[in-house]
Short mmCIF file of N, CA, C and O in Angstrom, two decimals:
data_model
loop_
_atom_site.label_atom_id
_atom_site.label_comp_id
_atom_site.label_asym_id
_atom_site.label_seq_id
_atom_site.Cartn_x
_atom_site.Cartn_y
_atom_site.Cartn_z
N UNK A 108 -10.34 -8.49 19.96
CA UNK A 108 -10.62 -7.19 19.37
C UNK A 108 -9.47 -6.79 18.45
O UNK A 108 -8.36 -7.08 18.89
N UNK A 109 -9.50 -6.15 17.21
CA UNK A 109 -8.52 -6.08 16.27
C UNK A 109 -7.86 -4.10 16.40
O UNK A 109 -8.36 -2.98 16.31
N UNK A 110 -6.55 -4.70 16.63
CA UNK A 110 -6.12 -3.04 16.56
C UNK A 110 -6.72 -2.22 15.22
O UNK A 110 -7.06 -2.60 14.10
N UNK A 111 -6.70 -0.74 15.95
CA UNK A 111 -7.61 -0.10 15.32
C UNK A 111 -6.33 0.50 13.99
O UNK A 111 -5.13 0.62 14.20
N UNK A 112 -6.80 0.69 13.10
CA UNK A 112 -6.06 0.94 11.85
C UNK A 112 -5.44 2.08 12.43
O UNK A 112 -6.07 2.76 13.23
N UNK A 113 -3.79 2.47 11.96
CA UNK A 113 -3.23 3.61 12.20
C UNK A 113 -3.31 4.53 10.95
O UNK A 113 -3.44 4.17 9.78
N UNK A 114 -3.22 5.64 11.38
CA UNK A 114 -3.52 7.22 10.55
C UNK A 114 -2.62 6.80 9.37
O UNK A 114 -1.52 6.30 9.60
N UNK A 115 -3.26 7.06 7.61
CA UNK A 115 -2.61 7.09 6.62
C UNK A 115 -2.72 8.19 5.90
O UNK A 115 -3.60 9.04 6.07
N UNK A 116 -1.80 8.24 5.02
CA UNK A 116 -2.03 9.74 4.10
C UNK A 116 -1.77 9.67 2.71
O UNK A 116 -1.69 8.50 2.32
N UNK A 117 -1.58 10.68 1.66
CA UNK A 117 -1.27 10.73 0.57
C UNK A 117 -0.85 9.43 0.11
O UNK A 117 0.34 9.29 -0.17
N UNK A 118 -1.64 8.46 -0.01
CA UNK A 118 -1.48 7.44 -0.63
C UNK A 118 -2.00 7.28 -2.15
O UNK A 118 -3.14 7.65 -2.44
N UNK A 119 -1.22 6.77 -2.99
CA UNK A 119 -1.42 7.11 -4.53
C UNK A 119 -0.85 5.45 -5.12
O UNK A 119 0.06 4.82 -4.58
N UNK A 120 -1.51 5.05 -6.12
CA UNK A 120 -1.39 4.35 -6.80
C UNK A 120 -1.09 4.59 -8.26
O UNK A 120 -1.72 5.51 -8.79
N UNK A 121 -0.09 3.80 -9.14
CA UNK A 121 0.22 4.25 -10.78
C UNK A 121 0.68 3.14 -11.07
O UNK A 121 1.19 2.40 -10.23
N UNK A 122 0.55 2.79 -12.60
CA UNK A 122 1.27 1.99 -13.56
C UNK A 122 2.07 2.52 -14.13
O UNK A 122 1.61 3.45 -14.79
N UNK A 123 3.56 2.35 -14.26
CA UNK A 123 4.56 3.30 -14.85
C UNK A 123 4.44 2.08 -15.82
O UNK A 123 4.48 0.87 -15.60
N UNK A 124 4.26 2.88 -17.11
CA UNK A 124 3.97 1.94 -18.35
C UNK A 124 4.97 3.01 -19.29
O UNK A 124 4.63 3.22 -20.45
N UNK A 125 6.05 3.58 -18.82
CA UNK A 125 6.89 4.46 -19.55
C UNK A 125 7.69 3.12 -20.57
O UNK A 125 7.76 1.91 -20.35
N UNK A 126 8.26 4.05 -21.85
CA UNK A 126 9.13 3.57 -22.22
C UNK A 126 10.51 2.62 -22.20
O UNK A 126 11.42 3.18 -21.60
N UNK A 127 10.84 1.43 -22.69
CA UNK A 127 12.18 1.26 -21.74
C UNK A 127 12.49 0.39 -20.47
O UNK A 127 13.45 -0.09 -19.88
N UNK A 128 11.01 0.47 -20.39
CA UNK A 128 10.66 -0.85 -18.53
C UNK A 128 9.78 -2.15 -19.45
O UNK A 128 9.57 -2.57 -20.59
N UNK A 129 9.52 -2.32 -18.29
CA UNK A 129 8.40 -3.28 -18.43
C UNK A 129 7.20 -2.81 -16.99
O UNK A 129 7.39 -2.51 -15.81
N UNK A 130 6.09 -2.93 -17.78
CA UNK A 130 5.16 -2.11 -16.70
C UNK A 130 5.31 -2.88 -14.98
O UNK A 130 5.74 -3.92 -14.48
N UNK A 131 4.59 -1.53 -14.52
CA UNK A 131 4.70 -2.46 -12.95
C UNK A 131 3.48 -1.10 -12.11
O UNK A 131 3.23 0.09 -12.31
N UNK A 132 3.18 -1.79 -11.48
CA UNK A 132 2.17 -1.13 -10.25
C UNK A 132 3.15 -0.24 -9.49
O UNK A 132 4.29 -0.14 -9.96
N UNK A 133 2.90 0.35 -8.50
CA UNK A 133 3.45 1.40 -7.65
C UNK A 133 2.53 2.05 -6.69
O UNK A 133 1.56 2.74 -7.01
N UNK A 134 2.96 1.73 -5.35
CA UNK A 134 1.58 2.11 -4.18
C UNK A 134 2.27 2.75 -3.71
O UNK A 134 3.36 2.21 -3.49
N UNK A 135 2.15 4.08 -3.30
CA UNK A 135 3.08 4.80 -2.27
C UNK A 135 2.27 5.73 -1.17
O UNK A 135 1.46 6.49 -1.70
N UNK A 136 2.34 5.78 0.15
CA UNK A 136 1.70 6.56 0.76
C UNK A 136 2.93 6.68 2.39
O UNK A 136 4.08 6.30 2.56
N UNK A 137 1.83 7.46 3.37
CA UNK A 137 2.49 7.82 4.70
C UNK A 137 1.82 6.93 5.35
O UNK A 137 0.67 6.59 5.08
N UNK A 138 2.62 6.42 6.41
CA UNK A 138 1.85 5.93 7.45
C UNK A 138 2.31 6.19 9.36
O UNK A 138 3.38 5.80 9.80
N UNK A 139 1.32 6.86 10.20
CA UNK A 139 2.13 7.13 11.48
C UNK A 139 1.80 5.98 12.40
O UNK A 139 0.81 5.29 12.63
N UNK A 140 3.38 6.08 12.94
CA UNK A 140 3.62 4.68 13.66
C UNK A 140 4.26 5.91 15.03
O UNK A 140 4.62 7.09 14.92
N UNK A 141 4.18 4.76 16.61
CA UNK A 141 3.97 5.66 17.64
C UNK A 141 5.32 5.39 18.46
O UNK A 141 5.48 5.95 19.54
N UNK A 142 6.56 4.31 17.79
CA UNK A 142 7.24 3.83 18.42
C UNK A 142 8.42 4.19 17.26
O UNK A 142 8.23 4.28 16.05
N UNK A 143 9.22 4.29 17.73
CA UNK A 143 10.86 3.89 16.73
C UNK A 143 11.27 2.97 16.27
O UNK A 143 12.15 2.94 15.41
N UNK A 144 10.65 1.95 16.81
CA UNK A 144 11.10 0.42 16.75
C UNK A 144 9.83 -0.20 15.58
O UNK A 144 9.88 -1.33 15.09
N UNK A 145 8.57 0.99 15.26
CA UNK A 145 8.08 0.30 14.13
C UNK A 145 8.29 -0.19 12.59
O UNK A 145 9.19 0.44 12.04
N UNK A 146 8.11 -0.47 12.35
CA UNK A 146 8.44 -0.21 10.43
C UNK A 146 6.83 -0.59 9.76
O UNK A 146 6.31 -1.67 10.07
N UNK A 147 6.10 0.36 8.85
CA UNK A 147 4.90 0.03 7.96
C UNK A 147 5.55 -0.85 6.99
O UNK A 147 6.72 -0.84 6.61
N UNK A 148 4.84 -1.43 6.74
CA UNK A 148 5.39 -2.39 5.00
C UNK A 148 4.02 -2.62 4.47
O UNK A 148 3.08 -2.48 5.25
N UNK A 149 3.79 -3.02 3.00
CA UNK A 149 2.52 -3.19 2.24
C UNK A 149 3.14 -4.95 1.41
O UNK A 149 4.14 -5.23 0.75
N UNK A 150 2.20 -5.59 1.79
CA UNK A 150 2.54 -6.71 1.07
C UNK A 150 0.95 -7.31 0.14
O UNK A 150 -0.20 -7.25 0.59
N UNK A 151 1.26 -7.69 -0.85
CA UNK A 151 -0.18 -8.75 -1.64
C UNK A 151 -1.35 -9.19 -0.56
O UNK A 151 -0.78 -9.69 0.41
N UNK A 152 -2.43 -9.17 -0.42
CA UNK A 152 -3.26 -9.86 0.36
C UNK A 152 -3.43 -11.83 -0.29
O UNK A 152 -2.97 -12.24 -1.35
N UNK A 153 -4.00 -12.43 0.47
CA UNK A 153 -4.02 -13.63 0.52
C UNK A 153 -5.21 -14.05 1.00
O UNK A 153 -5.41 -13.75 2.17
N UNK A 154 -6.32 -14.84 0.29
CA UNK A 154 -6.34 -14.52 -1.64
C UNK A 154 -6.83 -13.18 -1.82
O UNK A 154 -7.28 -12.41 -0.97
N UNK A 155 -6.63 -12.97 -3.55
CA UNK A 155 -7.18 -11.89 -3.92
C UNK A 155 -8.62 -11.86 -3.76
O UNK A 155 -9.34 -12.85 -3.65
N UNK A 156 -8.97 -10.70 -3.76
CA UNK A 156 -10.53 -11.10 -4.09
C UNK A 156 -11.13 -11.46 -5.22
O UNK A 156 -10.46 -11.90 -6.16
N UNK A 157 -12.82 -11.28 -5.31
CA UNK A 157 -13.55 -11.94 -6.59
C UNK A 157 -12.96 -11.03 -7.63
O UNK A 157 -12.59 -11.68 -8.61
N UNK A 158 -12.64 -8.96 -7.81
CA UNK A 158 -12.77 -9.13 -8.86
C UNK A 158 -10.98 -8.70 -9.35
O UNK A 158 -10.09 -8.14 -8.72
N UNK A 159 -11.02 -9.13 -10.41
CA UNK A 159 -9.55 -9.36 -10.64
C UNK A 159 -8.82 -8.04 -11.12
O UNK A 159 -7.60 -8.01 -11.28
N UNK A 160 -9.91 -6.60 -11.39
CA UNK A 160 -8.83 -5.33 -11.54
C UNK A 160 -9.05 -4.91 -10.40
O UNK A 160 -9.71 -3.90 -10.66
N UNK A 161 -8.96 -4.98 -9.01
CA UNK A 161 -8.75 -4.62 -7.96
C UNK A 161 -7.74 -5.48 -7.37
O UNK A 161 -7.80 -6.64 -6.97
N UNK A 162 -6.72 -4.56 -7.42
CA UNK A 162 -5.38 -5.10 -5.94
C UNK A 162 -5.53 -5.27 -4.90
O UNK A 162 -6.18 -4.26 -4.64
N UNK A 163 -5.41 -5.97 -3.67
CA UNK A 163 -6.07 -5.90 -2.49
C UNK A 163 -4.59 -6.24 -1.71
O UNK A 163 -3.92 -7.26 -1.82
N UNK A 164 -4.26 -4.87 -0.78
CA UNK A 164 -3.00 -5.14 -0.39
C UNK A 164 -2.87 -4.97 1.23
O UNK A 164 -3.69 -4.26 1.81
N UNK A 165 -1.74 -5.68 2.00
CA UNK A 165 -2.15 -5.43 3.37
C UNK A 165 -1.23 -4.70 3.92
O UNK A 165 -0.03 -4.93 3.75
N UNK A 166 -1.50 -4.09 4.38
CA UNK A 166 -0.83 -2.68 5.63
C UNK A 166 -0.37 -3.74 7.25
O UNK A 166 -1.12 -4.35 8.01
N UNK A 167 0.82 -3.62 7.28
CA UNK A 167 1.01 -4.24 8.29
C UNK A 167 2.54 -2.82 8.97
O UNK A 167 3.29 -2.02 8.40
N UNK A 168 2.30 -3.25 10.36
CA UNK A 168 3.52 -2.30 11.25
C UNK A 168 4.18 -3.20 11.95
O UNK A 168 3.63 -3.36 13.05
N UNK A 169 5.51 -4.15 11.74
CA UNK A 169 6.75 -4.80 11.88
C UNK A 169 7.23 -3.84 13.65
O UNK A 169 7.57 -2.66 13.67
N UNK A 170 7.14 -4.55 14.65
CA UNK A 170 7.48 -4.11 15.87
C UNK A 170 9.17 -4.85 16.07
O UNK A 170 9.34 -6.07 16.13
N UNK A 171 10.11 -4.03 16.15
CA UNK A 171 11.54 -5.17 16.52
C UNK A 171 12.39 -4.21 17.29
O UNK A 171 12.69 -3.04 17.03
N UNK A 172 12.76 -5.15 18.52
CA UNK A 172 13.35 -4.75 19.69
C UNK A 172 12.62 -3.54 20.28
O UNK A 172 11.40 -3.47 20.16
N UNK A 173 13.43 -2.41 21.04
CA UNK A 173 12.80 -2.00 21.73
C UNK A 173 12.91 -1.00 21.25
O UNK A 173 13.75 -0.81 20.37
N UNK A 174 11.94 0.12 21.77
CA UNK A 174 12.12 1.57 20.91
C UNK A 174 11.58 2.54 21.76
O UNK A 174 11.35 2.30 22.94
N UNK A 175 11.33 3.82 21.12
CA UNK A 175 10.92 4.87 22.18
C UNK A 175 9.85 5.70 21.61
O UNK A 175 9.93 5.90 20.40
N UNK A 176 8.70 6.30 22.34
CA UNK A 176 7.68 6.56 21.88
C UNK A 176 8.20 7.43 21.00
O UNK A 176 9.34 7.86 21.21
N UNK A 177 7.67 7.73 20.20
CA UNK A 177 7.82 8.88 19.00
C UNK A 177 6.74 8.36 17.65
O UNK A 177 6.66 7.39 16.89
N UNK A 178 5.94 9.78 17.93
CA UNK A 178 4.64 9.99 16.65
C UNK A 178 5.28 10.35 15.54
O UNK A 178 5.92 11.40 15.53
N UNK A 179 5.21 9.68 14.64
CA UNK A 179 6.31 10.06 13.31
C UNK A 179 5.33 9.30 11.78
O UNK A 179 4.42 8.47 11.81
N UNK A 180 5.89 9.92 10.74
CA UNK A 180 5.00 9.51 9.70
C UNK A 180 5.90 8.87 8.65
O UNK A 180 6.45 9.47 7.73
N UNK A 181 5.98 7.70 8.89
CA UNK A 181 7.11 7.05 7.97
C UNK A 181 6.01 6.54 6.26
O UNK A 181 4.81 6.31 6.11
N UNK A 182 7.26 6.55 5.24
CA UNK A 182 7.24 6.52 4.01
C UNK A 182 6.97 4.75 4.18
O UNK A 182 7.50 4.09 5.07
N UNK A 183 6.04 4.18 3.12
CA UNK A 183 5.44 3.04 2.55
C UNK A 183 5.74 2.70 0.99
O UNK A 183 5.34 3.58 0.24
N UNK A 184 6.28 1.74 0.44
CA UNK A 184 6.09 1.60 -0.70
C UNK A 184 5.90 0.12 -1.61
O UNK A 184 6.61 -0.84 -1.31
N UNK A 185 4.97 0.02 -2.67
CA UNK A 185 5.31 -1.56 -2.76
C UNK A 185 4.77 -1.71 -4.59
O UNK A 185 3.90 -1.16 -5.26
N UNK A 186 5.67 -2.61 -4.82
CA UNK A 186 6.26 -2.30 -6.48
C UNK A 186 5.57 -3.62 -7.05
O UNK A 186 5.80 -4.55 -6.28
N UNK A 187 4.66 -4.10 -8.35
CA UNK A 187 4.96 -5.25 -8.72
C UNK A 187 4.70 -5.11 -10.05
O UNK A 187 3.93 -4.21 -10.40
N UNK A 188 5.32 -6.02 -11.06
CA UNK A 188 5.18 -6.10 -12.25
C UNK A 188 3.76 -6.49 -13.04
O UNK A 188 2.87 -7.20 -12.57
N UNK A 189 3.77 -6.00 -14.04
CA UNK A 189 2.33 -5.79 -14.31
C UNK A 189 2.07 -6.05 -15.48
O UNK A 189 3.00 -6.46 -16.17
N UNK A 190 0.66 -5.89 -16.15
CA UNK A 190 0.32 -6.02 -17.87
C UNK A 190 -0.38 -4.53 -17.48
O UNK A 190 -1.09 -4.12 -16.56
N UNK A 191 0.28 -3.90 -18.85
CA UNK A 191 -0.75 -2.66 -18.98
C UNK A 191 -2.48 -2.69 -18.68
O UNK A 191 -3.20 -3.59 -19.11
N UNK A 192 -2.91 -1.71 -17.98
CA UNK A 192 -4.03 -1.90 -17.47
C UNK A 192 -4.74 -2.81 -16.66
O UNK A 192 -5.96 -2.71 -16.56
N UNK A 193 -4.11 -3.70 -16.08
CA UNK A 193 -4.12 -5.02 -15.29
C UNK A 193 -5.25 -4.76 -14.28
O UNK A 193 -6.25 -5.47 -14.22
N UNK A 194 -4.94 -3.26 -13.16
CA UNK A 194 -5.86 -2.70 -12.20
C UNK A 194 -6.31 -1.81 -12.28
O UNK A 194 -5.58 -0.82 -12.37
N UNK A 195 -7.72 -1.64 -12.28
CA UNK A 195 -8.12 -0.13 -12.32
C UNK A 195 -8.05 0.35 -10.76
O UNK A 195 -8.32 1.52 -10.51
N UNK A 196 -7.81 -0.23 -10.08
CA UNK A 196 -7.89 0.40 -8.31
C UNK A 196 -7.24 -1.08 -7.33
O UNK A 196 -7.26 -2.31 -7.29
N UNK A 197 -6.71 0.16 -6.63
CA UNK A 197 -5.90 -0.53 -5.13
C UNK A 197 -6.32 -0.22 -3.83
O UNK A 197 -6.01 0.82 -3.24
N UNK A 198 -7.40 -1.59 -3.16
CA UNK A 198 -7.55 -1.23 -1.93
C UNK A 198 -6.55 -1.83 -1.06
O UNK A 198 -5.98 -2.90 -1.25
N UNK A 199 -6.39 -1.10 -0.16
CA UNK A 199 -4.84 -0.98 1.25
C UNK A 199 -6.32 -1.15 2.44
O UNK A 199 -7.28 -0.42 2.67
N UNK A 200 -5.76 -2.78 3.10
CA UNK A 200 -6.17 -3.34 4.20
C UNK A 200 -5.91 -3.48 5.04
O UNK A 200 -5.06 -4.37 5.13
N UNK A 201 -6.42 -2.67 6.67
CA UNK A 201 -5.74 -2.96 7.76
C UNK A 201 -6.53 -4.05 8.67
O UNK A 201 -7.69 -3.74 8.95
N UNK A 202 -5.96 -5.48 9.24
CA UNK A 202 -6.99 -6.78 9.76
C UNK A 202 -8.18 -6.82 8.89
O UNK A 202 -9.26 -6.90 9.48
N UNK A 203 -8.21 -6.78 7.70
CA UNK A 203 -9.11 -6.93 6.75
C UNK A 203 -10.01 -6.20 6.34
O UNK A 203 -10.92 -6.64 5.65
N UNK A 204 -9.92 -5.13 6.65
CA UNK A 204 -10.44 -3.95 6.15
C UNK A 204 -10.53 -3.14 5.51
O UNK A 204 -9.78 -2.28 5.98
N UNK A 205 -11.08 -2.71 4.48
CA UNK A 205 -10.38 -1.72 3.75
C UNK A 205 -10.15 -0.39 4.80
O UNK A 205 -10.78 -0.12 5.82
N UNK A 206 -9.09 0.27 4.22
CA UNK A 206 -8.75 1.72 4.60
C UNK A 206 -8.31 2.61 3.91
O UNK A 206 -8.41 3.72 4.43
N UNK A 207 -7.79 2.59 2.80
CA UNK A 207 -7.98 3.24 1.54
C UNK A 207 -8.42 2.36 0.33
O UNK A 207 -8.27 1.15 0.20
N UNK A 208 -9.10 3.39 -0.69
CA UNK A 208 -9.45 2.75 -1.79
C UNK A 208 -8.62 3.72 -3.37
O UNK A 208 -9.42 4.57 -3.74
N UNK A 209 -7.87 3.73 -3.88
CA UNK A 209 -7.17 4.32 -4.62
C UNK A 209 -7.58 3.67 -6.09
O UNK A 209 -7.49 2.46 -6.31
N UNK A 210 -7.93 4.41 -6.82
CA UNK A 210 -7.95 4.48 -8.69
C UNK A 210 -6.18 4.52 -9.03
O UNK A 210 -5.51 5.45 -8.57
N UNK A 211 -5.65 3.63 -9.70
CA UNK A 211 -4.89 3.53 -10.53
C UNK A 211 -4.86 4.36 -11.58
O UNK A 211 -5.67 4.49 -12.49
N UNK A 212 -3.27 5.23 -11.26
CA UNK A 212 -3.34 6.42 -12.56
C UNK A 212 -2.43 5.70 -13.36
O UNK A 212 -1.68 4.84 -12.89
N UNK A 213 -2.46 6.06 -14.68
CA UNK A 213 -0.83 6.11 -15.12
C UNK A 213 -0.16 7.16 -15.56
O UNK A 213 -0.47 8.35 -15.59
N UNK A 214 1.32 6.29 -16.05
CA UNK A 214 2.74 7.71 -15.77
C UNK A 214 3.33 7.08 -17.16
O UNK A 214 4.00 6.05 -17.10
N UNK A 215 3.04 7.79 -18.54
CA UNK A 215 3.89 6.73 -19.78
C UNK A 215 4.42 7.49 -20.04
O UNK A 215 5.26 7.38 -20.94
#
């Protein structure tokens, strides 16, 4: 049976296609974890899917050593370089699921 996805929030997706960089994606949201000892992280899924302006990224919670209960809403973030307009939307997967589906804004 697959753990059940944990509570997410204000999660937002953008292409900072500002001046001066070189473009890049940007996923940022909350995620509550029930231990001290958790950490959320967002990494690339493996493979992408069929269509190629959708990001498909995975939500995972990193358990190390021991910790103490505490309901807390820790910060998520995950960066990658990009071609202007590359994604129109970022779905965030928990055991293969979607759990959010976010439209790609941009910030120039």
């Amino acid at each position: 049976m697959a753990n059940p996805a944990p509570k997410t929030k204000d999660f937002k997706a953008w292409q900072n296609v500002q001046p001066g960089g070189k473009p890049k994606l940007i996923v940022t949201g909350k995620v509550e974890t029930s231990n001290s000892n958790q950490t959320p992280g967002l990494s690339e899924h493996v493979p992408q899917g069929i269509n190629p302006k959708i990001l498909l990224i995975d939500l995972t919670i990193t358990t190390k050593g021991e910790g103490n209960t505490m309901m807390g809403w820790l910060d998520v973030r995950f960066e990658k370089p990009i071609t202007r307009d590359q994604y129109s939307n970022v779905d965030i997967l928990w055991d293969g699921n979607i759990i959010e589906h976010l439209k790609v804004a941009t910030a120039e």
